[in-house]
PDB file of C-alpha atoms in Angstrom:
ATOM      1  CA  MET A   1       9.524  -6.918 -12.378  1.00 67.00           C
ATOM      2  CA  MET A   2       6.245  -8.551 -13.356  1.00 82.00           C
ATOM      3  CA  ARG A   3       4.848  -8.325 -16.852  1.00 90.00           C
ATOM      4  CA  LEU A   4       2.804  -5.132 -17.179  1.00 93.00           C
ATOM      5  CA  ARG A   5      -0.036  -3.935 -19.370  1.00 95.00           C
ATOM      6  CA  ILE A   6       0.728  -0.388 -20.486  1.00 96.00           C
ATOM      7  CA  LEU A   7      -1.504   2.293 -21.979  1.00 96.00           C
ATOM      8  CA  LEU A   8       0.689   4.404 -24.227  1.00 96.00           C
ATOM      9  CA  ILE A   9      -0.217   8.019 -25.020  1.00 96.00           C
ATOM     10  CA  THR A  10       1.854   9.756 -27.679  1.00 94.00           C
ATOM     11  CA  GLU A  11       1.571  12.224 -30.546  1.00 92.00           C
ATOM     12  CA  SER A  12       4.090  10.360 -32.702  1.00 90.00           C
ATOM     13  CA  SER A  13       3.496   6.935 -34.234  1.00 89.00           C
ATOM     14  CA  GLU A  14       7.261   6.612 -34.715  1.00 91.00           C
ATOM     15  CA  ARG A  15       7.942   7.157 -31.021  1.00 90.00           C
ATOM     16  CA  ALA A  16       5.029   4.863 -30.136  1.00 92.00           C
ATOM     17  CA  MET A  17       6.751   2.106 -32.101  1.00 93.00           C
ATOM     18  CA  LEU A  18      10.080   2.743 -30.336  1.00 93.00           C
ATOM     19  CA  ILE A  19       8.414   2.648 -26.916  1.00 94.00           C
ATOM     20  CA  GLU A  20       6.493  -0.532 -27.796  1.00 93.00           C
ATOM     21  CA  GLN A  21       9.734  -2.211 -28.878  1.00 93.00           C
ATOM     22  CA  ALA A  22      11.501  -1.178 -25.656  1.00 93.00           C
ATOM     23  CA  LEU A  23       8.597  -2.474 -23.560  1.00 94.00           C
ATOM     24  CA  ALA A  24       8.349  -5.717 -25.526  1.00 92.00           C
ATOM     25  CA  GLY A  25      12.066  -6.279 -24.901  1.00 91.00           C
ATOM     26  CA  ALA A  26      11.280  -6.240 -21.171  1.00 92.00           C
ATOM     27  CA  ARG A  27       8.246  -8.523 -21.737  1.00 93.00           C
ATOM     28  CA  HIS A  28       5.694  -5.771 -21.099  1.00 94.00           C
ATOM     29  CA  GLN A  29       2.604  -5.458 -23.280  1.00 92.00           C
ATOM     30  CA  VAL A  30       1.152  -2.280 -24.749  1.00 94.00           C
ATOM     31  CA  ALA A  31      -2.579  -2.743 -24.170  1.00 94.00           C
ATOM     32  CA  ALA A  32      -3.395   0.259 -26.373  1.00 93.00           C
ATOM     33  CA  ALA A  33      -1.621   3.198 -27.976  1.00 94.00           C
ATOM     34  CA  ILE A  34      -3.651   6.392 -28.200  1.00 96.00           C
ATOM     35  CA  ARG A  35      -3.212  10.065 -28.986  1.00 94.00           C
ATOM     36  CA  PRO A  36      -3.446  12.709 -26.222  1.00 92.00           C
ATOM     37  CA  ASP A  37      -6.748  14.045 -27.584  1.00 91.00           C
ATOM     38  CA  ASP A  38      -8.388  10.580 -27.524  1.00 93.00           C
ATOM     39  CA  ASP A  39     -10.770   9.772 -24.667  1.00 94.00           C
ATOM     40  CA  LEU A  40      -8.211   8.793 -22.034  1.00 94.00           C
ATOM     41  CA  VAL A  41     -10.770   7.762 -19.412  1.00 92.00           C
ATOM     42  CA  PHE A  42     -12.542   5.465 -21.909  1.00 94.00           C
ATOM     43  CA  TYR A  43      -9.307   3.761 -22.976  1.00 95.00           C
ATOM     44  CA  VAL A  44      -8.179   3.270 -19.384  1.00 95.00           C
ATOM     45  CA  GLN A  45     -11.531   1.667 -18.559  1.00 94.00           C
ATOM     46  CA  GLN A  46     -11.309  -0.572 -21.628  1.00 94.00           C
ATOM     47  CA  ALA A  47      -7.634  -1.572 -21.406  1.00 94.00           C
ATOM     48  CA  GLN A  48      -7.341  -1.758 -17.597  1.00 95.00           C
ATOM     49  CA  PRO A  49      -3.598  -0.991 -17.760  1.00 97.00           C
ATOM     50  CA  ASP A  50      -1.163  -1.455 -14.891  1.00 95.00           C
ATOM     51  CA  ALA A  51       0.564   1.804 -15.828  1.00 96.00           C
ATOM     52  CA  LEU A  52       0.404   4.719 -18.260  1.00 97.00           C
ATOM     53  CA  ILE A  53       3.283   6.090 -20.305  1.00 96.00           C
ATOM     54  CA  ALA A  54       2.802   9.436 -22.043  1.00 95.00           C
ATOM     55  CA  GLU A  55       5.321  10.872 -24.479  1.00 94.00           C
ATOM     56  CA  LEU A  56       4.178  14.405 -25.287  1.00 92.00           C
ATOM     57  CA  GLU A  57       5.645  17.664 -26.516  1.00 90.00           C
ATOM     58  CA  THR A  58       3.844  19.421 -23.648  1.00 88.00           C
ATOM     59  CA  PRO A  59       1.069  17.883 -21.528  1.00 91.00           C
ATOM     60  CA  SER A  60      -2.043  20.038 -21.772  1.00 90.00           C
ATOM     61  CA  PRO A  61      -3.978  21.150 -18.671  1.00 91.00           C
ATOM     62  CA  ASP A  62      -6.908  19.066 -19.932  1.00 92.00           C
ATOM     63  CA  PHE A  63      -4.720  15.951 -20.176  1.00 93.00           C
ATOM     64  CA  LEU A  64      -3.339  16.519 -16.673  1.00 93.00           C
ATOM     65  CA  GLU A  65      -6.869  16.975 -15.329  1.00 93.00           C
ATOM     66  CA  LYS A  66      -7.869  13.621 -16.835  1.00 93.00           C
ATOM     67  CA  LEU A  67      -4.856  12.030 -15.126  1.00 94.00           C
ATOM     68  CA  ARG A  68      -5.983  13.543 -11.811  1.00 93.00           C
ATOM     69  CA  GLN A  69      -9.485  12.112 -12.264  1.00 93.00           C
ATOM     70  CA  LEU A  70      -8.052   8.684 -13.064  1.00 94.00           C
ATOM     71  CA  ASP A  71      -5.790   8.870 -10.013  1.00 93.00           C
ATOM     72  CA  GLU A  72      -8.812   9.551  -7.804  1.00 92.00           C
ATOM     73  CA  GLN A  73     -10.694   6.571  -9.274  1.00 92.00           C
ATOM     74  CA  ARG A  74      -7.821   4.081  -9.196  1.00 93.00           C
ATOM     75  CA  PRO A  75      -4.232   5.166  -8.698  1.00 94.00           C
ATOM     76  CA  ARG A  76      -1.614   3.587 -10.954  1.00 95.00           C
ATOM     77  CA  PRO A  77       1.935   4.527 -11.968  1.00 96.00           C
ATOM     78  CA  VAL A  78       2.121   7.206 -14.656  1.00 96.00           C
ATOM     79  CA  VAL A  79       5.260   8.177 -16.573  1.00 96.00           C
ATOM     80  CA  VAL A  80       5.370  11.380 -18.621  1.00 95.00           C
ATOM     81  CA  PHE A  81       8.176  12.088 -21.076  1.00 94.00           C
ATOM     82  CA  THR A  82       8.028  15.690 -22.285  1.00 92.00           C
ATOM     83  CA  ALA A  83      10.234  18.058 -24.242  1.00 87.00           C
ATOM     84  CA  HIS A  84       9.610  21.164 -22.136  1.00 81.00           C
ATOM     85  CA  SER A  85      10.286  22.111 -18.559  1.00 81.00           C
ATOM     86  CA  ASP A  86       7.348  24.036 -17.177  1.00 78.00           C
ATOM     87  CA  SER A  87       7.186  24.380 -13.382  1.00 83.00           C
ATOM     88  CA  PRO A  88       3.401  24.827 -13.149  1.00 86.00           C
ATOM     89  CA  ALA A  89       2.852  21.797 -15.410  1.00 85.00           C
ATOM     90  CA  ILE A  90       5.275  19.735 -13.321  1.00 89.00           C
ATOM     91  CA  ARG A  91       3.480  20.653 -10.075  1.00 90.00           C
ATOM     92  CA  THR A  92       0.101  19.931 -11.658  1.00 91.00           C
ATOM     93  CA  ALA A  93       1.374  16.598 -13.001  1.00 91.00           C
ATOM     94  CA  ILE A  94       2.661  15.514  -9.595  1.00 90.00           C
ATOM     95  CA  LYS A  95      -0.668  16.493  -7.987  1.00 91.00           C
ATOM     96  CA  ALA A  96      -2.403  14.461 -10.710  1.00 92.00           C
ATOM     97  CA  GLY A  97      -0.519  11.342  -9.614  1.00 91.00           C
ATOM     98  CA  VAL A  98       2.329  11.295 -12.126  1.00 94.00           C
ATOM     99  CA  SER A  99       5.066   9.052 -10.703  1.00 93.00           C
ATOM    100  CA  ALA A 100       7.851  10.124 -13.081  1.00 93.00           C
ATOM    101  CA  TYR A 101       7.998  13.383 -15.061  1.00 93.00           C
ATOM    102  CA  VAL A 102      10.993  13.248 -17.403  1.00 92.00           C
ATOM    103  CA  VAL A 103      11.937  16.486 -19.161  1.00 91.00           C
ATOM    104  CA  ASP A 104      13.947  16.351 -22.388  1.00 84.00           C
ATOM    105  CA  GLY A 105      15.056  12.823 -21.626  1.00 73.00           C
ATOM    106  CA  PHE A 106      13.123  10.537 -23.931  1.00 82.00           C
ATOM    107  CA  GLY A 107      15.066   7.659 -25.365  1.00 86.00           C
ATOM    108  CA  PRO A 108      13.902   4.117 -26.011  1.00 86.00           C
ATOM    109  CA  ALA A 109      16.633   2.733 -23.736  1.00 88.00           C
ATOM    110  CA  ARG A 110      15.344   4.885 -20.863  1.00 90.00           C
ATOM    111  CA  VAL A 111      11.694   3.777 -21.042  1.00 93.00           C
ATOM    112  CA  VAL A 112      11.975   0.573 -19.005  1.00 92.00           C
ATOM    113  CA  PRO A 113      14.319   1.930 -16.268  1.00 93.00           C
ATOM    114  CA  VAL A 114      12.124   5.019 -15.832  1.00 94.00           C
ATOM    115  CA  LEU A 115       9.033   2.796 -15.686  1.00 94.00           C
ATOM    116  CA  GLU A 116      10.685   0.634 -13.007  1.00 92.00           C
ATOM    117  CA  ALA A 117      11.628   3.730 -10.992  1.00 92.00           C
ATOM    118  CA  ALA A 118       8.070   5.044 -11.366  1.00 93.00           C
ATOM    119  CA  PHE A 119       6.697   1.741 -10.057  1.00 91.00           C
ATOM    120  CA  ALA A 120       8.998   1.880  -7.040  1.00 91.00           C
ATOM    121  CA  ARG A 121       8.073   5.512  -6.316  1.00 91.00           C
ATOM    122  CA  PHE A 122       4.387   4.703  -6.776  1.00 92.00           C
ATOM    123  CA  ALA A 123       4.572   1.775  -4.336  1.00 91.00           C
ATOM    124  CA  GLU A 124       6.313   3.940  -1.724  1.00 93.00           C
ATOM    125  CA  PHE A 125       3.788   6.735  -2.160  1.00 90.00           C
ATOM    126  CA  GLN A 126       0.860   4.317  -1.843  1.00 89.00           C
ATOM    127  CA  ALA A 127       2.359   2.899   1.358  1.00 93.00           C
ATOM    128  CA  LEU A 128       2.740   6.418   2.778  1.00 93.00           C
ATOM    129  CA  ARG A 129      -0.795   7.304   1.710  1.00 89.00           C
ATOM    130  CA  SER A 130      -2.109   4.178   3.436  1.00 92.00           C
ATOM    131  CA  GLN A 131      -0.200   4.988   6.624  1.00 95.00           C
ATOM    132  CA  ARG A 132      -1.534   8.542   6.568  1.00 94.00           C
ATOM    133  CA  ASP A 133      -5.103   7.358   6.011  1.00 93.00           C
ATOM    134  CA  ASN A 134      -4.788   4.878   8.896  1.00 94.00           C
ATOM    135  CA  ALA A 135      -3.396   7.566  11.190  1.00 95.00           C
ATOM    136  CA  VAL A 136      -6.187   9.982  10.248  1.00 95.00           C
ATOM    137  CA  ALA A 137      -8.816   7.280  10.841  1.00 93.00           C
ATOM    138  CA  LYS A 138      -7.343   6.378  14.244  1.00 94.00           C
ATOM    139  CA  LEU A 139      -7.260  10.034  15.255  1.00 95.00           C
ATOM    140  CA  ALA A 140     -10.904  10.458  14.221  1.00 94.00           C
ATOM    141  CA  GLU A 141     -11.842   7.320  16.185  1.00 95.00           C
ATOM    142  CA  ARG A 142      -9.962   8.609  19.235  1.00 95.00           C
ATOM    143  CA  LYS A 143     -11.782  11.947  19.014  1.00 96.00           C
ATOM    144  CA  THR A 144     -15.119  10.122  18.764  1.00 96.00           C
ATOM    145  CA  VAL A 145     -14.328   8.025  21.857  1.00 95.00           C
ATOM    146  CA  GLU A 146     -13.216  11.121  23.788  1.00 96.00           C
ATOM    147  CA  ARG A 147     -16.406  12.953  22.852  1.00 96.00           C
ATOM    148  CA  ALA A 148     -18.586  10.003  23.895  1.00 95.00           C
ATOM    149  CA  LYS A 149     -16.700   9.739  27.200  1.00 95.00           C
ATOM    150  CA  GLY A 150     -17.374  13.441  27.745  1.00 95.00           C
ATOM    151  CA  ILE A 151     -21.089  12.878  27.181  1.00 94.00           C
ATOM    152  CA  LEU A 152     -21.126   9.959  29.666  1.00 93.00           C
ATOM    153  CA  MET A 153     -19.131  12.001  32.191  1.00 94.00           C
ATOM    154  CA  GLN A 154     -21.609  14.866  31.959  1.00 93.00           C
ATOM    155  CA  ARG A 155     -24.844  12.824  31.826  1.00 91.00           C
ATOM    156  CA  ARG A 156     -23.913  10.216  34.431  1.00 93.00           C
ATOM    157  CA  LYS A 157     -21.507  12.324  36.506  1.00 94.00           C
ATOM    158  CA  LEU A 158     -18.673   9.826  35.960  1.00 92.00           C
ATOM    159  CA  SER A 159     -14.928  10.182  36.124  1.00 95.00           C
ATOM    160  CA  GLU A 160     -12.990   9.795  32.882  1.00 94.00           C
ATOM    161  CA  SER A 161     -11.855   6.265  33.746  1.00 94.00           C
ATOM    162  CA  ALA A 162     -15.378   5.248  34.790  1.00 94.00           C
ATOM    163  CA  ALA A 163     -16.795   6.735  31.548  1.00 94.00           C
ATOM    164  CA  HIS A 164     -14.247   4.739  29.549  1.00 95.00           C
ATOM    165  CA  ALA A 165     -15.095   1.530  31.434  1.00 95.00           C
ATOM    166  CA  THR A 166     -18.810   2.181  30.877  1.00 94.00           C
ATOM    167  CA  LEU A 167     -18.285   2.813  27.177  1.00 94.00           C
ATOM    168  CA  ARG A 168     -16.194  -0.357  26.840  1.00 94.00           C
ATOM    169  CA  LYS A 169     -18.840  -2.449  28.697  1.00 94.00           C
ATOM    170  CA  MET A 170     -21.655  -1.010  26.563  1.00 94.00           C
ATOM    171  CA  ALA A 171     -19.721  -1.916  23.416  1.00 95.00           C
ATOM    172  CA  MET A 172     -19.009  -5.465  24.629  1.00 95.00           C
ATOM    173  CA  ASP A 173     -22.633  -6.018  25.699  1.00 95.00           C
ATOM    174  CA  ARG A 174     -23.836  -5.026  22.215  1.00 95.00           C
ATOM    175  CA  GLY A 175     -21.066  -6.793  20.284  1.00 95.00           C
ATOM    176  CA  LYS A 176     -19.767  -3.520  18.839  1.00 95.00           C
ATOM    177  CA  ARG A 177     -16.359  -1.943  18.608  1.00 95.00           C
ATOM    178  CA  ILE A 178     -15.817   0.822  21.145  1.00 95.00           C
ATOM    179  CA  GLU A 179     -15.664   3.417  18.334  1.00 95.00           C
ATOM    180  CA  GLU A 180     -19.045   2.250  16.992  1.00 95.00           C
ATOM    181  CA  MET A 181     -20.593   2.492  20.461  1.00 95.00           C
ATOM    182  CA  ALA A 182     -19.098   5.947  20.900  1.00 95.00           C
ATOM    183  CA  GLN A 183     -20.648   7.049  17.610  1.00 95.00           C
ATOM    184  CA  SER A 184     -24.047   5.714  18.755  1.00 94.00           C
ATOM    185  CA  ILE A 185     -23.802   7.713  21.988  1.00 94.00           C
ATOM    186  CA  ILE A 186     -22.908  10.869  20.064  1.00 95.00           C
ATOM    187  CA  LEU A 187     -25.843  10.393  17.664  1.00 93.00           C
ATOM    188  CA  ALA A 188     -28.229   9.782  20.566  1.00 91.00           C
ATOM    189  CA  GLU A 189     -26.960  12.908  22.324  1.00 91.00           C
ATOM    190  CA  GLU A 190     -27.437  14.978  19.167  1.00 90.00           C
ATOM    191  CA  ALA A 191     -30.974  13.611  18.749  1.00 89.00           C
ATOM    192  CA  LEU A 192     -31.810  14.496  22.357  1.00 87.00           C
ATOM    193  CA  ALA A 193     -30.361  17.979  21.944  1.00 85.00           C
ATOM    194  CA  GLN A 194     -32.590  18.595  18.910  1.00 83.00           C
ATOM    195  CA  GLY A 195     -35.737  17.252  20.553  1.00 65.00           C
TER     196      GLY A 195
END
């Protein structure tokens, strides 16, 4: 595993030291160690960590909300070690982008293996998210093309195959992708309908 910059969030300076030692043993660097009530967003922006590790008695709703905001801005692996099992907090943590939520299992020897597992889970999740986003985009493009073909079929009294050929030729003549040409046709149709 590559050398990582870690932002550490903990309530205990003793545990912070144990985590730092475990990470240093695996050649990872703690970019900053902060308390849960510090400005998490500020420290993430300053430290630009590759991952976050939080060791907390119980993650507060406010802390989990900050993790969610950070995940929306730039996803990264997040590990949370906590003493209490709380189903709503676990669900909220997972929705906030937490890659590993470890209940009553903190131990310095576990930090690096859990971090590695979190990185693997994070990479898999990002790949799935990317595949989903691509599929959603392709479906939206297909719907746009179908709608534009429908407009051409109605306006020019064309068959579906002739409308598709016309749309493709229009796109090629203008040096556009077929989806871009379809969007232009839809916008023109909407403008005509309003006028």
